[in-house]
């Protein structure tokens, strides 16, 4: 259940029977031919589809993340790490204050991973709460499914090209691109990154069949749902 479809009285009633919540983290950054909101769209959607059969509340995605390398691409918005960490921390404070006790963070952007350490530290100070941090796209089962289809995958490649991340009227190349060395790319400034990366794809095929990408999606939803239904630490 998306909290945007509820009022406060319904949330109050929910908390009388359940204390789970899902917080998606995304970003607004270039994804080559795909939507600038790809990370946010996918994090929020996988969270919602995983939680819906369980009746677990899903909060709106945090749509801005840490993505300085792509800041030379128009439309990319990057937060300072301290800003992002503070936003996530204060959201957790708010969730704890009203009574949520089991929180699953579904992260859709690699640059946000530094929040994981902060979340672990925050949880130490809240021993009556349990928090899980889940990178949905490279979780073990999901990533294994990706590799079984095509191990050549990267940023803005076929693994992120879903019907709901494609831009209307935009043709996606049927070709493949050599994989970019992201370790080297991380040592460059934003202008050099754009010069090296070109259209923004990190390499691999730009798209595969919907049957293949939806097979990955099905595993991702199941793997995310398992974190909500399994035993909490």
PDB file of C-alpha atoms in Angstrom:
ATOM      1  CA  UNK A   1       0.000   0.000   0.000  1.00  0.00           C
ATOM      2  CA  UNK A   2       1.382   3.374  -1.000  1.00  0.00           C
ATOM      3  CA  UNK A   3       1.068   5.910   1.770  1.00  0.00           C
ATOM      4  CA  UNK A   4       0.212   8.523  -0.863  1.00  0.00           C
ATOM      5  CA  UNK A   5      -3.112   6.695  -1.311  1.00  0.00           C
ATOM      6  CA  UNK A   6      -3.946   6.928   2.404  1.00  0.00           C
ATOM      7  CA  UNK A   7      -4.842   9.504   5.019  1.00  0.00           C
ATOM      8  CA  UNK A   8      -3.370   9.816   8.494  1.00  0.00           C
ATOM      9  CA  UNK A   9      -6.263   8.036  10.161  1.00  0.00           C
ATOM     10  CA  UNK A  10      -5.715   4.977   7.989  1.00  0.00           C
ATOM     11  CA  UNK A  11      -2.023   4.983   8.901  1.00  0.00           C
ATOM     12  CA  UNK A  12      -2.963   5.191  12.590  1.00  0.00           C
ATOM     13  CA  UNK A  13      -5.211   2.144  12.177  1.00  0.00           C
ATOM     14  CA  UNK A  14      -2.491   0.306  10.246  1.00  0.00           C
ATOM     15  CA  UNK A  15      -0.015   0.832  13.084  1.00  0.00           C
ATOM     16  CA  UNK A  16      -2.383  -0.902  15.457  1.00  0.00           C
ATOM     17  CA  UNK A  17      -1.908  -4.159  13.524  1.00  0.00           C
ATOM     18  CA  UNK A  18       1.486  -3.847  11.798  1.00  0.00           C
ATOM     19  CA  UNK A  19       4.715  -1.895  12.263  1.00  0.00           C
ATOM     20  CA  UNK A  20       6.467  -2.519   8.941  1.00  0.00           C
ATOM     21  CA  UNK A  21       7.293   0.186   6.393  1.00  0.00           C
ATOM     22  CA  UNK A  22       9.283   0.406   3.177  1.00  0.00           C
ATOM     23  CA  UNK A  23      11.372   3.428   2.204  1.00  0.00           C
ATOM     24  CA  UNK A  24      12.665   3.491  -1.406  1.00  0.00           C
ATOM     25  CA  UNK A  25      15.792   5.481  -2.282  1.00  0.00           C
ATOM     26  CA  UNK A  26      16.424   6.618  -5.845  1.00  0.00           C
ATOM     27  CA  UNK A  27      18.143   9.362  -7.785  1.00  0.00           C
ATOM     28  CA  UNK A  28      17.587  11.784 -10.635  1.00  0.00           C
ATOM     29  CA  UNK A  29      20.423  11.226 -13.069  1.00  0.00           C
ATOM     30  CA  UNK A  30      21.176  10.498 -16.690  1.00  0.00           C
ATOM     31  CA  UNK A  31      20.420   6.993 -17.898  1.00  0.00           C
ATOM     32  CA  UNK A  32      21.356   7.381 -21.567  1.00  0.00           C
ATOM     33  CA  UNK A  33      18.149   6.860 -23.586  1.00  0.00           C
ATOM     34  CA  UNK A  34      16.112   5.944 -20.502  1.00  0.00           C
ATOM     35  CA  UNK A  35      14.272   8.196 -18.055  1.00  0.00           C
ATOM     36  CA  UNK A  36      16.272  10.459 -15.762  1.00  0.00           C
ATOM     37  CA  UNK A  37      14.065   9.043 -13.015  1.00  0.00           C
ATOM     38  CA  UNK A  38      14.999   5.418 -13.711  1.00  0.00           C
ATOM     39  CA  UNK A  39      16.530   4.684 -10.295  1.00  0.00           C
ATOM     40  CA  UNK A  40      13.584   6.249  -8.489  1.00  0.00           C
ATOM     41  CA  UNK A  41      10.959   4.612 -10.697  1.00  0.00           C
ATOM     42  CA  UNK A  42      12.455   1.160 -10.205  1.00  0.00           C
ATOM     43  CA  UNK A  43      13.090   1.446  -6.458  1.00  0.00           C
ATOM     44  CA  UNK A  44       9.564   2.649  -5.747  1.00  0.00           C
ATOM     45  CA  UNK A  45       7.931   0.148  -8.074  1.00  0.00           C
ATOM     46  CA  UNK A  46       9.795  -2.919  -6.836  1.00  0.00           C
ATOM     47  CA  UNK A  47       9.011  -1.834  -3.275  1.00  0.00           C
ATOM     48  CA  UNK A  48       5.310  -1.353  -4.052  1.00  0.00           C
ATOM     49  CA  UNK A  49       4.921  -4.644  -5.924  1.00  0.00           C
ATOM     50  CA  UNK A  50       6.749  -6.550  -3.196  1.00  0.00           C
ATOM     51  CA  UNK A  51       4.704  -4.990  -0.398  1.00  0.00           C
ATOM     52  CA  UNK A  52       1.240  -4.941  -1.969  1.00  0.00           C
ATOM     53  CA  UNK A  53       0.188  -8.582  -1.321  1.00  0.00           C
ATOM     54  CA  UNK A  54       1.357  -8.205   2.282  1.00  0.00           C
ATOM     55  CA  UNK A  55      -0.463  -4.949   2.915  1.00  0.00           C
ATOM     56  CA  UNK A  56       2.782  -3.279   4.014  1.00  0.00           C
ATOM     57  CA  UNK A  57       3.066   0.507   3.742  1.00  0.00           C
ATOM     58  CA  UNK A  58       5.413   2.013   1.159  1.00  0.00           C
ATOM     59  CA  UNK A  59       6.561   5.602   1.549  1.00  0.00           C
ATOM     60  CA  UNK A  60       7.347   7.899  -1.407  1.00  0.00           C
ATOM     61  CA  UNK A  61      10.755   7.432  -2.947  1.00  0.00           C
ATOM     62  CA  UNK A  62      13.565   9.811  -2.037  1.00  0.00           C
ATOM     63  CA  UNK A  63      14.092  10.897  -5.625  1.00  0.00           C
ATOM     64  CA  UNK A  64      17.441  12.672  -5.238  1.00  0.00           C
ATOM     65  CA  UNK A  65      20.676  10.890  -4.431  1.00  0.00           C
ATOM     66  CA  UNK A  66      24.442  11.191  -4.617  1.00  0.00           C
ATOM     67  CA  UNK A  67      25.549  11.287  -8.259  1.00  0.00           C
ATOM     68  CA  UNK A  68      28.286  13.914  -8.796  1.00  0.00           C
ATOM     69  CA  UNK A  69      29.988  12.044 -11.660  1.00  0.00           C
ATOM     70  CA  UNK A  70      27.024  12.649 -13.950  1.00  0.00           C
ATOM     71  CA  UNK A  71      26.469  16.284 -13.027  1.00  0.00           C
ATOM     72  CA  UNK A  72      27.505  17.514 -16.483  1.00  0.00           C
ATOM     73  CA  UNK A  73      24.514  15.733 -18.033  1.00  0.00           C
ATOM     74  CA  UNK A  74      21.502  18.073 -18.163  1.00  0.00           C
ATOM     75  CA  UNK A  75      18.771  16.973 -15.781  1.00  0.00           C
ATOM     76  CA  UNK A  76      21.059  15.198 -13.332  1.00  0.00           C
ATOM     77  CA  UNK A  77      20.698  16.519  -9.776  1.00  0.00           C
ATOM     78  CA  UNK A  78      23.200  15.446  -7.128  1.00  0.00           C
ATOM     79  CA  UNK A  79      22.971  16.011  -3.388  1.00  0.00           C
ATOM     80  CA  UNK A  80      26.018  16.441  -1.186  1.00  0.00           C
ATOM     81  CA  UNK A  81      26.603  13.210   0.769  1.00  0.00           C
ATOM     82  CA  UNK A  82      25.982  15.008   4.069  1.00  0.00           C
ATOM     83  CA  UNK A  83      22.653  16.307   2.757  1.00  0.00           C
ATOM     84  CA  UNK A  84      21.506  12.899   1.575  1.00  0.00           C
ATOM     85  CA  UNK A  85      22.499  11.207   4.814  1.00  0.00           C
ATOM     86  CA  UNK A  86      20.699  13.851   6.834  1.00  0.00           C
ATOM     87  CA  UNK A  87      17.517  13.460   4.771  1.00  0.00           C
ATOM     88  CA  UNK A  88      17.497   9.682   5.208  1.00  0.00           C
ATOM     89  CA  UNK A  89      18.293   9.969   8.919  1.00  0.00           C
ATOM     90  CA  UNK A  90      15.488  12.437   9.527  1.00  0.00           C
ATOM     91  CA  UNK A  91      13.006  10.265   7.627  1.00  0.00           C
ATOM     92  CA  UNK A  92      13.996   7.340   9.836  1.00  0.00           C
ATOM     93  CA  UNK A  93      13.528   9.560  12.892  1.00  0.00           C
ATOM     94  CA  UNK A  94      10.040  10.395  11.679  1.00  0.00           C
ATOM     95  CA  UNK A  95       9.143   6.766  11.035  1.00  0.00           C
ATOM     96  CA  UNK A  96      10.354   5.773  14.489  1.00  0.00           C
ATOM     97  CA  UNK A  97       8.489   8.607  16.186  1.00  0.00           C
ATOM     98  CA  UNK A  98       5.060   7.521  14.941  1.00  0.00           C
ATOM     99  CA  UNK A  99       5.549   3.835  15.684  1.00  0.00           C
ATOM    100  CA  UNK A 100       7.154   2.006  12.765  1.00  0.00           C
ATOM    101  CA  UNK A 101       9.504  -0.633  14.133  1.00  0.00           C
ATOM    102  CA  UNK A 102      10.534  -2.727  11.114  1.00  0.00           C
ATOM    103  CA  UNK A 103      11.822  -0.680   8.196  1.00  0.00           C
ATOM    104  CA  UNK A 104      13.067  -1.954   4.851  1.00  0.00           C
ATOM    105  CA  UNK A 105      15.083   0.530   2.804  1.00  0.00           C
ATOM    106  CA  UNK A 106      14.965  -0.410  -0.882  1.00  0.00           C
ATOM    107  CA  UNK A 107      17.871   1.326  -2.602  1.00  0.00           C
ATOM    108  CA  UNK A 108      17.907   1.823  -6.358  1.00  0.00           C
ATOM    109  CA  UNK A 109      21.112   3.815  -6.822  1.00  0.00           C
ATOM    110  CA  UNK A 110      24.704   2.769  -6.224  1.00  0.00           C
ATOM    111  CA  UNK A 111      25.772   6.260  -5.151  1.00  0.00           C
ATOM    112  CA  UNK A 112      23.418   6.033  -2.178  1.00  0.00           C
ATOM    113  CA  UNK A 113      25.241   3.092  -0.630  1.00  0.00           C
ATOM    114  CA  UNK A 114      27.128   5.263   1.819  1.00  0.00           C
ATOM    115  CA  UNK A 115      23.777   5.641   3.575  1.00  0.00           C
ATOM    116  CA  UNK A 116      24.000   1.978   4.552  1.00  0.00           C
ATOM    117  CA  UNK A 117      26.684   2.622   7.169  1.00  0.00           C
ATOM    118  CA  UNK A 118      24.729   5.567   8.541  1.00  0.00           C
ATOM    119  CA  UNK A 119      21.590   3.422   8.778  1.00  0.00           C
ATOM    120  CA  UNK A 120      23.486   0.740  10.687  1.00  0.00           C
ATOM    121  CA  UNK A 121      24.817   3.374  13.094  1.00  0.00           C
ATOM    122  CA  UNK A 122      21.341   4.880  13.491  1.00  0.00           C
ATOM    123  CA  UNK A 123      19.889   1.453  14.292  1.00  0.00           C
ATOM    124  CA  UNK A 124      22.378   0.991  17.149  1.00  0.00           C
ATOM    125  CA  UNK A 125      20.821   4.014  18.803  1.00  0.00           C
ATOM    126  CA  UNK A 126      17.332   2.573  18.303  1.00  0.00           C
ATOM    127  CA  UNK A 127      17.544  -0.963  19.719  1.00  0.00           C
ATOM    128  CA  UNK A 128      13.767  -1.386  19.624  1.00  0.00           C
ATOM    129  CA  UNK A 129      13.787  -0.986  15.823  1.00  0.00           C
ATOM    130  CA  UNK A 130      14.994  -3.227  13.012  1.00  0.00           C
ATOM    131  CA  UNK A 131      16.200  -1.761   9.731  1.00  0.00           C
ATOM    132  CA  UNK A 132      17.283  -3.545   6.575  1.00  0.00           C
ATOM    133  CA  UNK A 133      19.134  -1.934   3.648  1.00  0.00           C
ATOM    134  CA  UNK A 134      18.468  -3.657   0.319  1.00  0.00           C
ATOM    135  CA  UNK A 135      20.168  -2.889  -3.023  1.00  0.00           C
ATOM    136  CA  UNK A 136      17.408  -4.473  -5.072  1.00  0.00           C
ATOM    137  CA  UNK A 137      19.195  -4.611  -8.438  1.00  0.00           C
ATOM    138  CA  UNK A 138      22.269  -6.558  -7.333  1.00  0.00           C
ATOM    139  CA  UNK A 139      20.789  -8.661  -4.557  1.00  0.00           C
ATOM    140  CA  UNK A 140      22.038 -12.267  -4.880  1.00  0.00           C
ATOM    141  CA  UNK A 141      19.096 -13.895  -6.649  1.00  0.00           C
ATOM    142  CA  UNK A 142      18.368 -10.924  -8.884  1.00  0.00           C
ATOM    143  CA  UNK A 143      21.974 -10.514  -9.977  1.00  0.00           C
ATOM    144  CA  UNK A 144      22.266 -14.247 -10.604  1.00  0.00           C
ATOM    145  CA  UNK A 145      19.254 -13.999 -12.938  1.00  0.00           C
ATOM    146  CA  UNK A 146      20.887 -11.099 -14.766  1.00  0.00           C
ATOM    147  CA  UNK A 147      24.123 -13.035 -15.265  1.00  0.00           C
ATOM    148  CA  UNK A 148      22.225 -16.086 -16.478  1.00  0.00           C
ATOM    149  CA  UNK A 149      20.743 -13.959 -19.266  1.00  0.00           C
ATOM    150  CA  UNK A 150      23.668 -11.717 -20.153  1.00  0.00           C
ATOM    151  CA  UNK A 151      26.638 -10.964 -17.854  1.00  0.00           C
ATOM    152  CA  UNK A 152      27.530  -7.856 -19.871  1.00  0.00           C
ATOM    153  CA  UNK A 153      25.394  -5.303 -18.088  1.00  0.00           C
ATOM    154  CA  UNK A 154      26.042  -1.891 -16.601  1.00  0.00           C
ATOM    155  CA  UNK A 155      24.554   1.520 -15.926  1.00  0.00           C
ATOM    156  CA  UNK A 156      21.711   2.405 -18.321  1.00  0.00           C
ATOM    157  CA  UNK A 157      22.026  -0.903 -20.149  1.00  0.00           C
ATOM    158  CA  UNK A 158      19.337  -3.537 -20.745  1.00  0.00           C
ATOM    159  CA  UNK A 159      19.027  -4.327 -17.023  1.00  0.00           C
ATOM    160  CA  UNK A 160      17.374  -0.939 -16.485  1.00  0.00           C
ATOM    161  CA  UNK A 161      15.382  -0.843 -19.710  1.00  0.00           C
ATOM    162  CA  UNK A 162      11.886  -1.778 -18.555  1.00  0.00           C
ATOM    163  CA  UNK A 163       8.616  -0.694 -20.169  1.00  0.00           C
ATOM    164  CA  UNK A 164       8.207   1.828 -17.344  1.00  0.00           C
ATOM    165  CA  UNK A 165      11.677   3.411 -17.633  1.00  0.00           C
ATOM    166  CA  UNK A 166      11.646   3.964 -21.397  1.00  0.00           C
ATOM    167  CA  UNK A 167      10.852   7.425 -22.706  1.00  0.00           C
ATOM    168  CA  UNK A 168       7.938   7.776 -25.110  1.00  0.00           C
ATOM    169  CA  UNK A 169       9.017   8.469 -28.672  1.00  0.00           C
ATOM    170  CA  UNK A 170      12.680   7.605 -28.036  1.00  0.00           C
ATOM    171  CA  UNK A 171      14.262   4.768 -30.021  1.00  0.00           C
ATOM    172  CA  UNK A 172      16.756   2.679 -28.059  1.00  0.00           C
ATOM    173  CA  UNK A 173      19.716   1.279 -30.042  1.00  0.00           C
ATOM    174  CA  UNK A 174      19.626  -2.425 -30.802  1.00  0.00           C
ATOM    175  CA  UNK A 175      23.397  -2.557 -30.534  1.00  0.00           C
ATOM    176  CA  UNK A 176      25.881  -3.193 -27.734  1.00  0.00           C
ATOM    177  CA  UNK A 177      28.519  -0.913 -26.235  1.00  0.00           C
ATOM    178  CA  UNK A 178      31.881  -1.950 -24.742  1.00  0.00           C
ATOM    179  CA  UNK A 179      31.878  -1.986 -20.950  1.00  0.00           C
ATOM    180  CA  UNK A 180      33.264   1.162 -19.336  1.00  0.00           C
ATOM    181  CA  UNK A 181      35.904   0.924 -16.607  1.00  0.00           C
ATOM    182  CA  UNK A 182      33.945   2.609 -13.813  1.00  0.00           C
ATOM    183  CA  UNK A 183      36.859   2.342 -11.388  1.00  0.00           C
ATOM    184  CA  UNK A 184      38.875   4.588 -13.702  1.00  0.00           C
ATOM    185  CA  UNK A 185      35.858   6.784 -14.402  1.00  0.00           C
ATOM    186  CA  UNK A 186      35.492   7.509 -10.682  1.00  0.00           C
ATOM    187  CA  UNK A 187      38.882   9.258 -10.718  1.00  0.00           C
ATOM    188  CA  UNK A 188      37.743  11.760 -13.356  1.00  0.00           C
ATOM    189  CA  UNK A 189      35.840  15.008 -13.040  1.00  0.00           C
ATOM    190  CA  UNK A 190      32.269  15.382 -14.326  1.00  0.00           C
ATOM    191  CA  UNK A 191      33.315  16.932 -17.666  1.00  0.00           C
ATOM    192  CA  UNK A 192      35.811  14.158 -18.331  1.00  0.00           C
ATOM    193  CA  UNK A 193      33.208  11.567 -17.334  1.00  0.00           C
ATOM    194  CA  UNK A 194      30.777  12.893 -19.898  1.00  0.00           C
ATOM    195  CA  UNK A 195      33.508  12.953 -22.553  1.00  0.00           C
ATOM    196  CA  UNK A 196      34.433   9.330 -21.814  1.00  0.00           C
ATOM    197  CA  UNK A 197      30.914   7.995 -21.346  1.00  0.00           C
ATOM    198  CA  UNK A 198      29.287   9.726 -24.288  1.00  0.00           C
ATOM    199  CA  UNK A 199      25.586   8.857 -24.387  1.00  0.00           C
ATOM    200  CA  UNK A 200      25.692   7.773 -20.735  1.00  0.00           C
ATOM    201  CA  UNK A 201      25.478   3.991 -20.995  1.00  0.00           C
ATOM    202  CA  UNK A 202      28.067   2.031 -19.051  1.00  0.00           C
ATOM    203  CA  UNK A 203      28.177  -0.720 -21.636  1.00  0.00           C
ATOM    204  CA  UNK A 204      26.529  -3.944 -22.728  1.00  0.00           C
ATOM    205  CA  UNK A 205      23.400  -4.234 -24.830  1.00  0.00           C
ATOM    206  CA  UNK A 206      21.085  -1.273 -24.634  1.00  0.00           C
ATOM    207  CA  UNK A 207      18.063  -3.536 -24.490  1.00  0.00           C
ATOM    208  CA  UNK A 208      16.954  -7.120 -24.527  1.00  0.00           C
ATOM    209  CA  UNK A 209      13.495  -8.594 -24.945  1.00  0.00           C
ATOM    210  CA  UNK A 210      10.723  -7.708 -22.517  1.00  0.00           C
ATOM    211  CA  UNK A 211      10.449 -11.389 -21.665  1.00  0.00           C
ATOM    212  CA  UNK A 212      14.044 -11.372 -20.429  1.00  0.00           C
ATOM    213  CA  UNK A 213      13.902  -8.144 -18.440  1.00  0.00           C
ATOM    214  CA  UNK A 214      10.554  -9.048 -16.885  1.00  0.00           C
ATOM    215  CA  UNK A 215      12.034 -12.370 -15.784  1.00  0.00           C
ATOM    216  CA  UNK A 216      14.665 -10.381 -13.876  1.00  0.00           C
ATOM    217  CA  UNK A 217      11.947  -8.143 -12.471  1.00  0.00           C
ATOM    218  CA  UNK A 218       9.909 -11.072 -11.162  1.00  0.00           C
ATOM    219  CA  UNK A 219      12.908 -12.356  -9.219  1.00  0.00           C
ATOM    220  CA  UNK A 220      13.635  -8.867  -7.866  1.00  0.00           C
ATOM    221  CA  UNK A 221      10.087  -8.479  -6.557  1.00  0.00           C
ATOM    222  CA  UNK A 222      10.140 -11.924  -4.922  1.00  0.00           C
ATOM    223  CA  UNK A 223      13.548 -11.312  -3.363  1.00  0.00           C
ATOM    224  CA  UNK A 224      12.416  -7.961  -1.972  1.00  0.00           C
ATOM    225  CA  UNK A 225       9.181  -9.441  -0.627  1.00  0.00           C
ATOM    226  CA  UNK A 226      11.116 -12.172   1.164  1.00  0.00           C
ATOM    227  CA  UNK A 227      12.816  -9.504   3.261  1.00  0.00           C
ATOM    228  CA  UNK A 228       9.428  -8.326   4.477  1.00  0.00           C
ATOM    229  CA  UNK A 229       8.080 -11.785   5.284  1.00  0.00           C
ATOM    230  CA  UNK A 230      11.167 -13.486   6.665  1.00  0.00           C
ATOM    231  CA  UNK A 231      12.345 -13.362  10.261  1.00  0.00           C
ATOM    232  CA  UNK A 232      13.694  -9.956  11.294  1.00  0.00           C
ATOM    233  CA  UNK A 233      16.915  -9.881  13.338  1.00  0.00           C
TER     234      UNK A 233
END
